[in-house]
mmCIF file of C-alpha atoms in Angstrom:
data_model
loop_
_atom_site.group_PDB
_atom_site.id
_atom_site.type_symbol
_atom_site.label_atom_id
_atom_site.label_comp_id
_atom_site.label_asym_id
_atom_site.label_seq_id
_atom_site.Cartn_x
_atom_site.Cartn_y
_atom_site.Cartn_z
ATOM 1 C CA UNK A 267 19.663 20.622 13.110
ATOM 2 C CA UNK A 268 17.589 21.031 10.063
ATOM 3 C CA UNK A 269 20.815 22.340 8.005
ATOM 4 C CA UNK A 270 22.648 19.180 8.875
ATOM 5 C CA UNK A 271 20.337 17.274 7.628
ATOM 6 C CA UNK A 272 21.229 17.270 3.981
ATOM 7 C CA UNK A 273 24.470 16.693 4.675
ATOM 8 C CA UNK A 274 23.707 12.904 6.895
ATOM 9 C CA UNK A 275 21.538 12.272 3.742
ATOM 10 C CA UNK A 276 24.450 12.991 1.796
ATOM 11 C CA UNK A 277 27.219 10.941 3.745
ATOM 12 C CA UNK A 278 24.338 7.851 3.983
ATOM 13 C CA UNK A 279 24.159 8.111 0.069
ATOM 14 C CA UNK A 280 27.867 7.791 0.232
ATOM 15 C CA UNK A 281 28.036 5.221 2.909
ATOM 16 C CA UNK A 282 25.535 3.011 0.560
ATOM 17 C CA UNK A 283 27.442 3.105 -2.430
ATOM 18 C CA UNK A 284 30.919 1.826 0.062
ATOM 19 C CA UNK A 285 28.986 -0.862 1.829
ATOM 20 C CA UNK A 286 27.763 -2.101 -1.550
ATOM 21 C CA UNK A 287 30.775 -1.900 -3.223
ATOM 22 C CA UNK A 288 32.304 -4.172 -0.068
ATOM 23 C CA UNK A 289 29.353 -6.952 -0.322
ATOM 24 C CA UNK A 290 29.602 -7.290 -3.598
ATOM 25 C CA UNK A 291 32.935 -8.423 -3.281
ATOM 26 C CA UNK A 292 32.391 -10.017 -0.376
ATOM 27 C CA UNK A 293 29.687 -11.824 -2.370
ATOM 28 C CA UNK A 294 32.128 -12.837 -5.230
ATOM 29 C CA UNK A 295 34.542 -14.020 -2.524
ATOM 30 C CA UNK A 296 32.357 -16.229 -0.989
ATOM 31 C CA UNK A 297 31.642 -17.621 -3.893
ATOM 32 C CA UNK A 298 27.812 -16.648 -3.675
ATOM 33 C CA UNK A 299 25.689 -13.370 -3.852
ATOM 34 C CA UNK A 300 23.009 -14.604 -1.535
ATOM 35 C CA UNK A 301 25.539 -15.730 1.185
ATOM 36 C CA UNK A 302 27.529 -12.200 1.097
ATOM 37 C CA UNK A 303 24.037 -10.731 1.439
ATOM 38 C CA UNK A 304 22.770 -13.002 3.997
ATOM 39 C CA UNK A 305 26.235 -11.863 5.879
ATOM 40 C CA UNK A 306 25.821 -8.486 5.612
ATOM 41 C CA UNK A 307 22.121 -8.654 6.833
ATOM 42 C CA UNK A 308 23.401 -10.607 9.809
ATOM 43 C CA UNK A 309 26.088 -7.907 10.603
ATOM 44 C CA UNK A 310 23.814 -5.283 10.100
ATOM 45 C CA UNK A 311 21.176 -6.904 12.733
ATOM 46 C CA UNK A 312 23.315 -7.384 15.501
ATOM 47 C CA UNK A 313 24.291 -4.273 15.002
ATOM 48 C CA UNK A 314 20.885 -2.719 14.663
ATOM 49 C CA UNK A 315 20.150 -4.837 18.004
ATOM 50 C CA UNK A 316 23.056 -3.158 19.621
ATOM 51 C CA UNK A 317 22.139 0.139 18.829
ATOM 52 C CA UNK A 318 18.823 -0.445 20.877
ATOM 53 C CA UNK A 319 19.992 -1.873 23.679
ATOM 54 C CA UNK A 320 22.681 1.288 23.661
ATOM 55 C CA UNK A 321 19.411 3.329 23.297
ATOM 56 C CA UNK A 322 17.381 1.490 25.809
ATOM 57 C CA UNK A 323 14.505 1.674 23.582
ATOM 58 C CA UNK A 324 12.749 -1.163 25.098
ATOM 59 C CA UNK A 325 10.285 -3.753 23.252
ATOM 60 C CA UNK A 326 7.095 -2.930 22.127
ATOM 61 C CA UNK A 327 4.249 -4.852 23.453
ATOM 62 C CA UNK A 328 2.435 -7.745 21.938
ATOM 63 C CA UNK A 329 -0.699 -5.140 20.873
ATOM 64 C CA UNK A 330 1.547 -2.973 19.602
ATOM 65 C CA UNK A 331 3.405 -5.512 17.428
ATOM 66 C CA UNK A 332 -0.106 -7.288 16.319
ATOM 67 C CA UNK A 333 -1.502 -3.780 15.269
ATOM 68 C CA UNK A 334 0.953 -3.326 12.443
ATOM 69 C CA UNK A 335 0.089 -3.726 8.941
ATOM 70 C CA UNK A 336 0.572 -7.374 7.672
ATOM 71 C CA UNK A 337 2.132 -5.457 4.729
ATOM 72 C CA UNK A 338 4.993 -3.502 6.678
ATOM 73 C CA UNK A 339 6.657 -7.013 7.854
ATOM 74 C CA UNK A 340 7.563 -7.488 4.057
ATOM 75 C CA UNK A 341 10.027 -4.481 3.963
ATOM 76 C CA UNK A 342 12.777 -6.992 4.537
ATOM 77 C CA UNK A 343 11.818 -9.443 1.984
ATOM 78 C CA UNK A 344 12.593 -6.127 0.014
ATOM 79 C CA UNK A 345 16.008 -5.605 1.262
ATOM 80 C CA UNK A 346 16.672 -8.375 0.798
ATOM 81 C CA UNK A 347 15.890 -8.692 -2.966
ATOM 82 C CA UNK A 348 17.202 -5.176 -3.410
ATOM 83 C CA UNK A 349 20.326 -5.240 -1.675
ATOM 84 C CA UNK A 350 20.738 -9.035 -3.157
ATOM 85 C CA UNK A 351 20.897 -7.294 -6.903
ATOM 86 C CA UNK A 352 23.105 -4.687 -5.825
ATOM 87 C CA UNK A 353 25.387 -7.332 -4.918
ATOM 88 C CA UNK A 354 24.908 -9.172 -7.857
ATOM 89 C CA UNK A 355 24.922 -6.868 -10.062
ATOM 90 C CA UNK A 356 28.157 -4.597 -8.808
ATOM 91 C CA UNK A 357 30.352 -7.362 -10.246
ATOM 92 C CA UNK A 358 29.238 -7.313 -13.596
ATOM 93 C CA UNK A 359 28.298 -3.526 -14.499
ATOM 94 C CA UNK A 360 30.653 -1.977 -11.358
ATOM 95 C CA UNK A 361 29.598 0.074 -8.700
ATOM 96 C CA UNK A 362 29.095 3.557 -10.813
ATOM 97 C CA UNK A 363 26.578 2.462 -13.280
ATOM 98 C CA UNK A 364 25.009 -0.066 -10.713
ATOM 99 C CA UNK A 365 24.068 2.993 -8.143
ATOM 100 C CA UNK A 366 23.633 5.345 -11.048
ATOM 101 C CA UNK A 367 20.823 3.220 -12.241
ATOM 102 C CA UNK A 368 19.399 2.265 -8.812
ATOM 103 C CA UNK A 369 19.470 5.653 -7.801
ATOM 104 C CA UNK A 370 17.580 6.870 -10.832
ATOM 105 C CA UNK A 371 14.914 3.982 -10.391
ATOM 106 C CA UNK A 372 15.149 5.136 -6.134
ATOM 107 C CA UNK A 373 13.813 8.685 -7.059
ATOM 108 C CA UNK A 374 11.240 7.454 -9.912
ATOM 109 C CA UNK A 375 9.590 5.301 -7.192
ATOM 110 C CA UNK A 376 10.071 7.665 -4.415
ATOM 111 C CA UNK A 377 8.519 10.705 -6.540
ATOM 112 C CA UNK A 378 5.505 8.722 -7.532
ATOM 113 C CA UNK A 379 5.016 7.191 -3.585
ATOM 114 C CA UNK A 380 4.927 10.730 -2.605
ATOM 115 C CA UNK A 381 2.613 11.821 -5.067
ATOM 116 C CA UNK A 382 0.355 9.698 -3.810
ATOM 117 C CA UNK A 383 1.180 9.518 -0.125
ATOM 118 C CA UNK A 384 2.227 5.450 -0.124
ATOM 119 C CA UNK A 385 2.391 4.380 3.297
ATOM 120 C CA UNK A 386 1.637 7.305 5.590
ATOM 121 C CA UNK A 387 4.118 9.719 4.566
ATOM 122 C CA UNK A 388 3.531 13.141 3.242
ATOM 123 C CA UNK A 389 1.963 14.450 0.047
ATOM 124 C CA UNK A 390 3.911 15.917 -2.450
ATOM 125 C CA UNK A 391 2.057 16.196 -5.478
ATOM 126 C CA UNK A 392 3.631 15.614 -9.190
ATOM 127 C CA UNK A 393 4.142 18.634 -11.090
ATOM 128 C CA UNK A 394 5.229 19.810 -14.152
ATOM 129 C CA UNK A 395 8.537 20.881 -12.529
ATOM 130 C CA UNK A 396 9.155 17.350 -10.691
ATOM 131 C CA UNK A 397 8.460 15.996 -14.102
ATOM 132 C CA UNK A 398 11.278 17.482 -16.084
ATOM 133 C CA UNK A 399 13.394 16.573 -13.224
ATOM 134 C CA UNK A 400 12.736 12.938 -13.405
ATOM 135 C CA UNK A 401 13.572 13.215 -17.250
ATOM 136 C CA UNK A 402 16.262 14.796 -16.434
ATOM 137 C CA UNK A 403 17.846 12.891 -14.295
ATOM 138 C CA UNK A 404 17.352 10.002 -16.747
ATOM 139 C CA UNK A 405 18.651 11.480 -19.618
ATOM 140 C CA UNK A 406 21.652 12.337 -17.673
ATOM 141 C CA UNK A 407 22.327 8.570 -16.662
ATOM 142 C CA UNK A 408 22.015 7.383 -20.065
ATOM 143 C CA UNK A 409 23.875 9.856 -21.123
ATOM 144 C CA UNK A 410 27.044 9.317 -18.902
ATOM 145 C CA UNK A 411 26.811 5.202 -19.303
ATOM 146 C CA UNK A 412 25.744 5.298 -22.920
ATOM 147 C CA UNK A 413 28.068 3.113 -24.758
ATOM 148 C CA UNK A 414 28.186 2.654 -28.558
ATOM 149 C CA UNK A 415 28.702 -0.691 -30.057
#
């Protein structure tokens, strides 16, 4: 299982860039960014709901719900913003240089949240190595959208 791995990571990466290349325009056809992402939210809840009752995961109890982290329930405001400015964006700078750039500022953040363990996960500490790679990588994004004028 563990070789397959890399390869759902891969086809999700993939699957991202599609989906936001369709609500963007869905966005621009509706005449509003917010309402294409509001749509896509929707269709991705009932969805997500689906998938649970499929799974017969159940519902956690009341404890259980009041015992997580006031902070966790703001993950969607996130999305939200985040996949909101995809949307928005796509339009104007088109869908290579909009997940180029996202992705770039998507392994920045991740790299230093696992440096310092953010939010339970595991440790993996900055190094010089991880370092170069992270200037690296955005050297090579400039590089392929640099544009003289």
């Amino acid at each position: 299982m563990s070789s397959l791995l890399p390869w759902l990571a891969l086809s999700a990466g993939g699957a991202i860039a599609i989906q936001a290349g369709i609500n963007a325009r869905l966005g621009v056809e509706l005449g509003s960014t917010m309402l294409g992402t509001g749509v896509a939210f929707a269709v991705a809840c009932l969805v997500s709901l689906l998938v649970v009752v499929f799974q017969r995961a159940g519902m956690p109890s009341v404890d259980r719900l009041q015992a997580v982290p006031l902070y966790l329930w703001g993950g969607g405001i996130i999305s939200a913003f985040g996949v909101g400015m995809f949307y928005f964006l796509i339009p104007r700078m088109g869908v290579g240089p909009m997940m180029s750039f996202a992705l770039t500022g998507q392994i920045v953040l991740a790299v230093i949240a696992s440096h310092f363990g953010w939010f339970d996960q595991p440790v993996k500490p900055m190094n010089l190595t991880r370092v170069m790679g992270l200037l690296i990588l955005v050297a090579g994004v400039s590089l392929i959208y640099w544009e003289k004028t």
